[in-house]
PDB file of C-alpha atoms in Angstrom:
ATOM      1  CA  MET A   1       6.423  -5.566  15.130  1.00 41.00           C
ATOM      2  CA  ASN A   2       7.980  -3.477  12.437  1.00 44.00           C
ATOM      3  CA  ASP A   3       6.100  -2.836   9.142  1.00 51.00           C
ATOM      4  CA  SER A   4       8.433  -4.365   6.550  1.00 68.00           C
ATOM      5  CA  PRO A   5       8.464  -3.472   2.772  1.00 74.00           C
ATOM      6  CA  ILE A   6       6.824  -6.851   2.139  1.00 79.00           C
ATOM      7  CA  HIS A   7       3.863  -6.038   4.437  1.00 76.00           C
ATOM      8  CA  PHE A   8       3.489  -2.509   2.925  1.00 72.00           C
ATOM      9  CA  THR A   9       3.531  -4.037  -0.601  1.00 77.00           C
ATOM     10  CA  LEU A  10       0.988  -6.706   0.234  1.00 80.00           C
ATOM     11  CA  ARG A  11      -1.327  -3.971   1.681  1.00 76.00           C
ATOM     12  CA  GLN A  12      -0.978  -2.043  -1.583  1.00 75.00           C
ATOM     13  CA  LEU A  13      -1.725  -5.052  -3.658  1.00 79.00           C
ATOM     14  CA  HIS A  14      -4.658  -5.977  -1.571  1.00 78.00           C
ATOM     15  CA  GLY A  15      -6.041  -2.412  -1.955  1.00 74.00           C
ATOM     16  CA  VAL A  16      -5.824  -2.568  -5.707  1.00 73.00           C
ATOM     17  CA  PHE A  17      -7.376  -6.095  -6.165  1.00 83.00           C
ATOM     18  CA  SER A  18     -10.212  -5.384  -3.655  1.00 81.00           C
ATOM     19  CA  SER A  19     -11.377  -2.391  -5.511  1.00 80.00           C
ATOM     20  CA  PRO A  20     -14.371  -2.898  -7.837  1.00 85.00           C
ATOM     21  CA  LEU A  21     -13.328   0.272  -9.743  1.00 82.00           C
ATOM     22  CA  ALA A  22      -9.894  -1.130 -10.423  1.00 82.00           C
ATOM     23  CA  TRP A  23     -11.222  -4.362 -11.638  1.00 90.00           C
ATOM     24  CA  GLY A  24     -13.693  -2.543 -13.907  1.00 90.00           C
ATOM     25  CA  ILE A  25     -10.918  -0.466 -15.428  1.00 88.00           C
ATOM     26  CA  MET A  26      -8.738  -3.607 -15.818  1.00 90.00           C
ATOM     27  CA  VAL A  27     -11.432  -5.552 -17.502  1.00 93.00           C
ATOM     28  CA  GLY A  28     -12.547  -2.745 -19.690  1.00 93.00           C
ATOM     29  CA  VAL A  29      -9.059  -2.024 -20.917  1.00 91.00           C
ATOM     30  CA  GLY A  30      -8.503  -5.769 -21.451  1.00 92.00           C
ATOM     31  CA  VAL A  31     -11.524  -6.241 -23.501  1.00 95.00           C
ATOM     32  CA  ILE A  32     -10.921  -3.218 -25.641  1.00 95.00           C
ATOM     33  CA  ALA A  33      -7.365  -4.229 -26.319  1.00 92.00           C
ATOM     34  CA  GLY A  34      -8.627  -7.770 -27.096  1.00 93.00           C
ATOM     35  CA  ILE A  35     -11.129  -6.438 -29.639  1.00 95.00           C
ATOM     36  CA  THR A  36      -8.685  -4.112 -31.387  1.00 94.00           C
ATOM     37  CA  GLY A  37      -5.646  -6.437 -31.224  1.00 91.00           C
ATOM     38  CA  PRO A  38      -2.554  -4.144 -30.912  1.00 88.00           C
ATOM     39  CA  PHE A  39       0.959  -5.258 -31.556  1.00 82.00           C
ATOM     40  CA  SER A  40      -0.032  -7.733 -34.317  1.00 83.00           C
ATOM     41  CA  THR A  41      -2.216  -9.821 -32.021  1.00 88.00           C
ATOM     42  CA  PHE A  42      -5.208  -9.078 -34.203  1.00 90.00           C
ATOM     43  CA  ALA A  43      -3.621 -11.220 -37.025  1.00 87.00           C
ATOM     44  CA  LEU A  44      -1.839 -13.767 -34.703  1.00 88.00           C
ATOM     45  CA  LEU A  45      -4.755 -14.723 -32.301  1.00 91.00           C
ATOM     46  CA  ALA A  46      -8.432 -15.791 -32.666  1.00 93.00           C
ATOM     47  CA  PRO A  47     -10.919 -13.354 -31.084  1.00 94.00           C
ATOM     48  CA  THR A  48     -11.485 -15.410 -27.872  1.00 95.00           C
ATOM     49  CA  ARG A  49      -7.819 -16.106 -27.310  1.00 94.00           C
ATOM     50  CA  ARG A  50      -6.878 -12.504 -28.042  1.00 94.00           C
ATOM     51  CA  ILE A  51      -9.307 -11.248 -25.419  1.00 96.00           C
ATOM     52  CA  VAL A  52      -8.154 -13.721 -22.796  1.00 96.00           C
ATOM     53  CA  TYR A  53      -4.509 -12.734 -23.748  1.00 95.00           C
ATOM     54  CA  TRP A  54      -5.129  -9.024 -23.125  1.00 95.00           C
ATOM     55  CA  LEU A  55      -7.083  -9.423 -20.038  1.00 96.00           C
ATOM     56  CA  LEU A  56      -4.101 -11.459 -18.664  1.00 96.00           C
ATOM     57  CA  ILE A  57      -1.735  -8.854 -19.837  1.00 94.00           C
ATOM     58  CA  VAL A  58      -3.680  -6.027 -18.222  1.00 93.00           C
ATOM     59  CA  VAL A  59      -4.296  -7.750 -14.840  1.00 93.00           C
ATOM     60  CA  GLY A  60      -0.830  -9.310 -14.559  1.00 93.00           C
ATOM     61  CA  SER A  61       0.972  -6.147 -15.527  1.00 93.00           C
ATOM     62  CA  TYR A  62      -1.189  -3.994 -13.089  1.00 91.00           C
ATOM     63  CA  GLY A  63      -0.468  -6.367 -10.408  1.00 91.00           C
ATOM     64  CA  ALA A  64       3.166  -6.575 -11.096  1.00 93.00           C
ATOM     65  CA  GLY A  65       3.453  -2.828 -11.505  1.00 91.00           C
ATOM     66  CA  THR A  66       1.832  -2.345  -8.102  1.00 90.00           C
ATOM     67  CA  ILE A  67       4.278  -4.695  -6.430  1.00 92.00           C
ATOM     68  CA  GLY A  68       7.391  -3.083  -8.114  1.00 91.00           C
ATOM     69  CA  ALA A  69       6.317   0.404  -7.320  1.00 90.00           C
ATOM     70  CA  ALA A  70       5.329  -0.415  -3.682  1.00 88.00           C
ATOM     71  CA  LEU A  71       8.699  -2.022  -3.081  1.00 89.00           C
ATOM     72  CA  ALA A  72      10.532   0.753  -4.693  1.00 89.00           C
ATOM     73  CA  ARG A  73       8.669   3.306  -2.625  1.00 86.00           C
ATOM     74  CA  ALA A  74       9.150   1.450   0.672  1.00 84.00           C
ATOM     75  CA  LEU A  75      12.915   0.601   0.074  1.00 87.00           C
ATOM     76  CA  ILE A  76      14.033   3.781  -1.619  1.00 89.00           C
ATOM     77  CA  LEU A  77      11.598   6.621  -0.927  1.00 81.00           C
ATOM     78  CA  PRO A  78      10.028   5.644   2.462  1.00 73.00           C
ATOM     79  CA  ARG A  79       9.741   9.407   3.374  1.00 70.00           C
ATOM     80  CA  GLY A  80       8.720  10.646   0.048  1.00 73.00           C
ATOM     81  CA  GLY A  81      10.865  12.854  -2.107  1.00 79.00           C
ATOM     82  CA  PRO A  82      10.839  15.382  -5.007  1.00 87.00           C
ATOM     83  CA  LEU A  83       8.278  14.802  -7.769  1.00 87.00           C
ATOM     84  CA  LEU A  84      10.757  13.764 -10.478  1.00 91.00           C
ATOM     85  CA  ALA A  85      12.605  11.447  -7.999  1.00 89.00           C
ATOM     86  CA  ARG A  86       9.209   9.723  -7.230  1.00 89.00           C
ATOM     87  CA  ILE A  87       8.324   9.369 -10.833  1.00 92.00           C
ATOM     88  CA  ALA A  88      11.786   7.996 -11.796  1.00 93.00           C
ATOM     89  CA  VAL A  89      11.960   5.505  -8.841  1.00 93.00           C
ATOM     90  CA  LEU A  90       8.387   4.341  -9.141  1.00 92.00           C
ATOM     91  CA  GLY A  91       8.467   4.068 -12.850  1.00 93.00           C
ATOM     92  CA  ILE A  92      11.692   2.074 -12.952  1.00 95.00           C
ATOM     93  CA  GLY A  93      10.639  -0.037  -9.978  1.00 93.00           C
ATOM     94  CA  SER A  94       7.343  -1.039 -11.670  1.00 94.00           C
ATOM     95  CA  SER A  95       8.726  -1.494 -15.297  1.00 95.00           C
ATOM     96  CA  ILE A  96      10.922  -4.493 -14.296  1.00 94.00           C
ATOM     97  CA  PRO A  97       8.234  -6.781 -12.922  1.00 94.00           C
ATOM     98  CA  VAL A  98       5.735  -5.525 -15.602  1.00 95.00           C
ATOM     99  CA  THR A  99       8.233  -6.637 -18.294  1.00 94.00           C
ATOM    100  CA  VAL A 100       8.656 -10.047 -16.662  1.00 94.00           C
ATOM    101  CA  ALA A 101       4.799 -10.485 -16.369  1.00 94.00           C
ATOM    102  CA  VAL A 102       4.253  -9.454 -20.031  1.00 92.00           C
ATOM    103  CA  ALA A 103       6.959 -11.791 -21.259  1.00 91.00           C
ATOM    104  CA  MET A 104       5.788 -14.806 -19.299  1.00 92.00           C
ATOM    105  CA  ILE A 105       2.157 -14.294 -20.274  1.00 92.00           C
ATOM    106  CA  SER A 106       3.198 -13.802 -24.040  1.00 89.00           C
ATOM    107  CA  TRP A 107       5.196 -16.965 -23.785  1.00 88.00           C
ATOM    108  CA  LEU A 108       2.032 -18.977 -22.906  1.00 89.00           C
ATOM    109  CA  PHE A 109       0.529 -17.839 -26.253  1.00 90.00           C
ATOM    110  CA  PHE A 110       3.607 -17.378 -28.381  1.00 84.00           C
ATOM    111  CA  PRO A 111       6.292 -20.002 -27.609  1.00 75.00           C
ATOM    112  CA  ASP A 112       8.454 -18.244 -30.168  1.00 74.00           C
ATOM    113  CA  LEU A 113       8.202 -14.598 -28.846  1.00 68.00           C
ATOM    114  CA  SER A 114       9.650 -13.269 -32.152  1.00 70.00           C
ATOM    115  CA  TYR A 115       6.134 -13.735 -33.575  1.00 68.00           C
ATOM    116  CA  THR A 116       5.212 -10.543 -31.607  1.00 67.00           C
ATOM    117  CA  GLY A 117       7.730  -8.504 -33.514  1.00 69.00           C
ATOM    118  CA  LEU A 118       9.355  -7.290 -30.362  1.00 74.00           C
ATOM    119  CA  SER A 119      12.682  -8.237 -28.757  1.00 80.00           C
ATOM    120  CA  LEU A 120      12.906  -8.419 -24.970  1.00 83.00           C
ATOM    121  CA  PHE A 121      14.833  -5.181 -24.815  1.00 88.00           C
ATOM    122  CA  GLU A 122      12.304  -3.434 -26.933  1.00 88.00           C
ATOM    123  CA  LEU A 123       9.469  -4.801 -24.692  1.00 87.00           C
ATOM    124  CA  TYR A 124      11.200  -3.408 -21.679  1.00 92.00           C
ATOM    125  CA  ILE A 125      11.600   0.108 -23.177  1.00 93.00           C
ATOM    126  CA  TYR A 126       7.799   0.012 -24.010  1.00 90.00           C
ATOM    127  CA  CYS A 127       7.102  -1.092 -20.453  1.00 92.00           C
ATOM    128  CA  LEU A 128       9.530   1.529 -18.980  1.00 94.00           C
ATOM    129  CA  LEU A 129       7.990   4.456 -20.963  1.00 93.00           C
ATOM    130  CA  ILE A 130       4.537   3.465 -20.129  1.00 91.00           C
ATOM    131  CA  SER A 131       5.337   3.035 -16.371  1.00 91.00           C
ATOM    132  CA  LEU A 132       7.101   6.411 -16.298  1.00 92.00           C
ATOM    133  CA  ALA A 133       4.092   8.124 -17.982  1.00 91.00           C
ATOM    134  CA  LEU A 134       1.531   6.477 -15.690  1.00 87.00           C
ATOM    135  CA  MET A 135       3.578   7.506 -12.568  1.00 89.00           C
ATOM    136  CA  GLY A 136       3.878  10.958 -13.878  1.00 89.00           C
ATOM    137  CA  VAL A 137       0.180  11.236 -14.063  1.00 85.00           C
ATOM    138  CA  MET A 138      -0.416   9.471 -10.792  1.00 83.00           C
ATOM    139  CA  GLU A 139       2.122  11.452  -8.786  1.00 86.00           C
ATOM    140  CA  GLY A 140       1.939  14.737 -10.532  1.00 85.00           C
ATOM    141  CA  VAL A 141      -1.788  15.058 -11.264  1.00 83.00           C
ATOM    142  CA  VAL A 142      -4.000  12.418  -9.558  1.00 77.00           C
ATOM    143  CA  GLU A 143      -2.510  12.374  -6.042  1.00 78.00           C
ATOM    144  CA  PRO A 144      -2.397  16.276  -5.538  1.00 80.00           C
ATOM    145  CA  GLN A 145      -6.091  16.401  -6.772  1.00 79.00           C
ATOM    146  CA  LEU A 146      -7.161  13.687  -4.393  1.00 69.00           C
ATOM    147  CA  GLU A 147      -5.360  15.408  -1.557  1.00 74.00           C
ATOM    148  CA  ARG A 148      -6.982  18.741  -2.321  1.00 75.00           C
ATOM    149  CA  ARG A 149     -10.409  17.029  -2.605  1.00 72.00           C
ATOM    150  CA  ARG A 150      -9.864  15.253   0.752  1.00 63.00           C
ATOM    151  CA  ASP A 151      -8.796  18.589   2.368  1.00 62.00           C
ATOM    152  CA  GLN A 152     -11.973  20.398   0.928  1.00 63.00           C
ATOM    153  CA  THR A 153     -14.395  17.721   2.059  1.00 56.00           C
ATOM    154  CA  THR A 154     -12.974  17.131   5.579  1.00 49.00           C
ATOM    155  CA  PRO A 155     -15.452  18.747   8.024  1.00 49.00           C
ATOM    156  CA  GLU A 156     -13.952  20.973  10.670  1.00 46.00           C
ATOM    157  CA  ALA A 157     -15.143  18.546  13.376  1.00 41.00           C
ATOM    158  CA  ALA A 158     -13.181  15.778  11.748  1.00 50.00           C
ATOM    159  CA  LYS A 159      -9.783  17.394  11.233  1.00 61.00           C
ATOM    160  CA  ILE A 160      -6.786  15.158  10.896  1.00 75.00           C
ATOM    161  CA  PRO A 161      -5.168  14.630  14.235  1.00 86.00           C
ATOM    162  CA  LYS A 162      -1.858  16.595  14.712  1.00 89.00           C
ATOM    163  CA  ILE A 163       0.220  13.407  14.855  1.00 92.00           C
ATOM    164  CA  LEU A 164      -0.707  12.506  11.258  1.00 90.00           C
ATOM    165  CA  ASP A 165       0.232  16.051  10.091  1.00 87.00           C
ATOM    166  CA  ARG A 166       3.794  15.167  11.115  1.00 89.00           C
ATOM    167  CA  LEU A 167       3.889  12.242   8.562  1.00 89.00           C
ATOM    168  CA  PRO A 168       4.678  12.410   4.860  1.00 86.00           C
ATOM    169  CA  ASN A 169       1.554  12.668   2.713  1.00 84.00           C
ATOM    170  CA  HIS A 170       1.802   9.184   1.399  1.00 85.00           C
ATOM    171  CA  MET A 171       1.953   7.719   4.868  1.00 87.00           C
ATOM    172  CA  ARG A 172      -1.176   9.478   6.178  1.00 87.00           C
ATOM    173  CA  GLY A 173      -4.100   7.247   6.811  1.00 88.00           C
ATOM    174  CA  PRO A 174      -6.128   5.652   9.569  1.00 90.00           C
ATOM    175  CA  LEU A 175      -3.889   5.388  12.572  1.00 92.00           C
ATOM    176  CA  SER A 176      -3.334   1.857  13.885  1.00 93.00           C
ATOM    177  CA  HIS A 177      -0.896   1.999  16.844  1.00 94.00           C
ATOM    178  CA  MET A 178       2.206   3.664  18.011  1.00 95.00           C
ATOM    179  CA  SER A 179       5.267   2.166  19.739  1.00 94.00           C
ATOM    180  CA  MET A 180       8.459   3.442  21.330  1.00 94.00           C
ATOM    181  CA  ALA A 181      11.814   2.743  19.582  1.00 89.00           C
ATOM    182  CA  ASP A 182      14.680   4.201  21.501  1.00 86.00           C
ATOM    183  CA  HIS A 183      14.220   7.975  21.333  1.00 87.00           C
ATOM    184  CA  TYR A 184      11.679   7.724  18.528  1.00 93.00           C
ATOM    185  CA  VAL A 185       8.003   6.857  18.147  1.00 94.00           C
ATOM    186  CA  GLU A 186       6.933   4.378  15.438  1.00 94.00           C
ATOM    187  CA  VAL A 187       3.701   5.610  14.130  1.00 94.00           C
ATOM    188  CA  HIS A 188       1.731   2.957  12.187  1.00 94.00           C
ATOM    189  CA  THR A 189      -1.070   3.749   9.739  1.00 92.00           C
ATOM    190  CA  ASP A 190      -2.666   1.539   7.103  1.00 89.00           C
ATOM    191  CA  LYS A 191      -0.122   3.032   4.699  1.00 89.00           C
ATOM    192  CA  GLY A 192       2.888   1.907   6.716  1.00 89.00           C
ATOM    193  CA  LYS A 193       5.262   3.100   9.383  1.00 89.00           C
ATOM    194  CA  SER A 194       7.069   6.362  10.144  1.00 91.00           C
ATOM    195  CA  LEU A 195       9.667   7.312  12.836  1.00 91.00           C
ATOM    196  CA  LEU A 196       9.170  10.524  14.742  1.00 93.00           C
ATOM    197  CA  LEU A 197      11.720  11.925  17.180  1.00 92.00           C
ATOM    198  CA  MET A 198       9.454  12.640  20.203  1.00 91.00           C
ATOM    199  CA  ARG A 199       8.174  10.968  23.444  1.00 92.00           C
ATOM    200  CA  LEU A 200       5.230   8.640  23.272  1.00 93.00           C
ATOM    201  CA  SER A 201       3.332  10.709  25.771  1.00 93.00           C
ATOM    202  CA  ASP A 202       3.511  13.678  23.506  1.00 93.00           C
ATOM    203  CA  ALA A 203       2.607  11.626  20.501  1.00 93.00           C
ATOM    204  CA  ILE A 204      -0.547  10.388  22.335  1.00 94.00           C
ATOM    205  CA  ALA A 205      -1.480  13.943  23.159  1.00 93.00           C
ATOM    206  CA  GLU A 206      -1.708  14.578  19.415  1.00 93.00           C
ATOM    207  CA  THR A 207      -4.145  11.779  18.710  1.00 92.00           C
ATOM    208  CA  GLU A 208      -7.189  13.888  19.658  1.00 87.00           C
ATOM    209  CA  GLY A 209     -10.182  12.673  17.717  1.00 84.00           C
ATOM    210  CA  ILE A 210      -9.073   9.050  17.703  1.00 90.00           C
ATOM    211  CA  ASP A 211     -10.476   6.669  20.341  1.00 90.00           C
ATOM    212  CA  GLY A 212      -7.391   4.859  21.532  1.00 91.00           C
ATOM    213  CA  LEU A 213      -5.824   3.080  24.608  1.00 92.00           C
ATOM    214  CA  ARG A 214      -2.334   3.126  25.987  1.00 94.00           C
ATOM    215  CA  ILE A 215      -1.797  -0.589  26.825  1.00 94.00           C
ATOM    216  CA  HIS A 216       1.982  -0.486  27.841  1.00 94.00           C
ATOM    217  CA  ARG A 217       4.538   2.090  28.661  1.00 93.00           C
ATOM    218  CA  SER A 218       5.833   1.663  25.045  1.00 94.00           C
ATOM    219  CA  HIS A 219       2.590   0.997  23.077  1.00 95.00           C
ATOM    220  CA  TRP A 220      -0.586   2.915  22.219  1.00 95.00           C
ATOM    221  CA  VAL A 221      -3.292   1.352  19.974  1.00 95.00           C
ATOM    222  CA  ALA A 222      -6.451   2.795  18.339  1.00 93.00           C
ATOM    223  CA  LYS A 223      -9.506   0.830  19.327  1.00 91.00           C
ATOM    224  CA  GLN A 224     -10.738   0.351  15.823  1.00 90.00           C
ATOM    225  CA  ALA A 225      -7.412  -1.464  15.107  1.00 90.00           C
ATOM    226  CA  ILE A 226      -7.963  -4.011  17.788  1.00 91.00           C
ATOM    227  CA  SER A 227      -9.035  -7.497  16.469  1.00 89.00           C
ATOM    228  CA  SER A 228      -8.947  -9.325  19.795  1.00 89.00           C
ATOM    229  CA  VAL A 229      -7.469  -9.588  23.333  1.00 89.00           C
ATOM    230  CA  ARG A 230      -5.866 -12.930  24.165  1.00 88.00           C
ATOM    231  CA  ARG A 231      -3.289 -14.664  26.349  1.00 87.00           C
ATOM    232  CA  VAL A 232       0.009 -15.846  24.870  1.00 85.00           C
ATOM    233  CA  ASP A 233       2.313 -17.753  27.255  1.00 84.00           C
ATOM    234  CA  SER A 234       0.458 -16.368  30.167  1.00 83.00           C
ATOM    235  CA  ARG A 235       0.728 -12.877  29.037  1.00 88.00           C
ATOM    236  CA  VAL A 236      -2.093 -10.662  27.871  1.00 91.00           C
ATOM    237  CA  VAL A 237      -1.703  -9.319  24.352  1.00 92.00           C
ATOM    238  CA  VAL A 238      -3.759  -7.287  21.860  1.00 92.00           C
ATOM    239  CA  GLN A 239      -4.000  -8.782  18.398  1.00 91.00           C
ATOM    240  CA  LEU A 240      -4.458  -6.078  15.689  1.00 90.00           C
ATOM    241  CA  ALA A 241      -6.414  -6.482  12.444  1.00 85.00           C
ATOM    242  CA  THR A 242      -3.004  -6.794  10.629  1.00 84.00           C
ATOM    243  CA  GLY A 243      -2.073  -9.819  12.770  1.00 86.00           C
ATOM    244  CA  GLU A 244       0.460  -8.065  14.889  1.00 89.00           C
ATOM    245  CA  MET A 245       0.474  -8.512  18.578  1.00 91.00           C
ATOM    246  CA  LEU A 246       1.338  -5.883  21.215  1.00 93.00           C
ATOM    247  CA  PRO A 247       1.798  -6.643  24.947  1.00 92.00           C
ATOM    248  CA  VAL A 248      -0.507  -5.340  27.689  1.00 92.00           C
ATOM    249  CA  SER A 249       1.290  -4.396  30.920  1.00 92.00           C
ATOM    250  CA  ARG A 250      -0.481  -5.002  34.221  1.00 90.00           C
ATOM    251  CA  SER A 251      -0.938  -1.352  34.993  1.00 90.00           C
ATOM    252  CA  TYR A 252      -3.160  -1.083  31.731  1.00 90.00           C
ATOM    253  CA  LEU A 253      -5.143  -4.264  32.113  1.00 90.00           C
ATOM    254  CA  ALA A 254      -8.094  -2.499  33.584  1.00 89.00           C
ATOM    255  CA  ALA A 255      -8.351  -0.217  30.590  1.00 86.00           C
ATOM    256  CA  ILE A 256      -8.209  -3.184  28.082  1.00 88.00           C
ATOM    257  CA  ARG A 257     -10.722  -5.204  30.011  1.00 86.00           C
ATOM    258  CA  ALA A 258     -13.083  -2.189  30.108  1.00 86.00           C
ATOM    259  CA  HIS A 259     -12.648  -1.933  26.276  1.00 81.00           C
ATOM    260  CA  GLU A 260     -13.561  -5.596  25.957  1.00 78.00           C
ATOM    261  CA  LYS A 261     -16.678  -5.161  27.995  1.00 76.00           C
ATOM    262  CA  GLY A 262     -17.766  -2.206  25.974  1.00 71.00           C
ATOM    263  CA  ALA A 263     -17.058  -3.986  22.744  1.00 64.00           C
ATOM    264  CA  ALA A 264     -19.101  -6.946  23.792  1.00 59.00           C
ATOM    265  CA  GLN A 265     -22.169  -4.998  24.646  1.00 56.00           C
TER     266      GLN A 265
END
């Protein structure tokens, strides 16, 4: 049931590559680079191959950088941290897979990479500096502005539930479900999972504004996160949109059946 770093990374990757805006930016940057031909590619590649090369470089490095940064955030900074620490961790985390992606794509076009005029070490330094600069802009400028804009445009009637205020900023998002874990509550959003030292009943009391159900003494789920209700080995379970399954205890069967009836109408 836990949200692993791999699951978190896959969600981040899906978010990037399902965004028309992200694709528009990647294609635009790739075409411009293909036309201008930086790093000697203007002289080394014909126009069509040059554009294809830079489109692959941009898309590949963007995807690789997203994977590296997401894994670094999930493994090293799951609860956030100081700005400089975030920039360093995310920049270094993204630079390594970006370097690998760029080297592999370049090898397809230049079997002898020395034609590019860059050694592998020099390539990594370029990727590291670019990654650090991008993470500095994202973490220091873009994210704070987006956060302020969300705060300004959120109407009074749709304030963030109190339970989400307890989470680090980068973990706040649509609430999926909550589960007990010893003396902690695992709060799951579309951004990942956070542990809070509190009782589940107290956490549920702080979900005002979210339509949800308690389905077990150890589980609460938001109705919008429910994909289906099914039987597994003679037990009723709730399947979430993420594919996770949560058990439904007998004392809460009536509530889940009422939800099924309402969803079917």
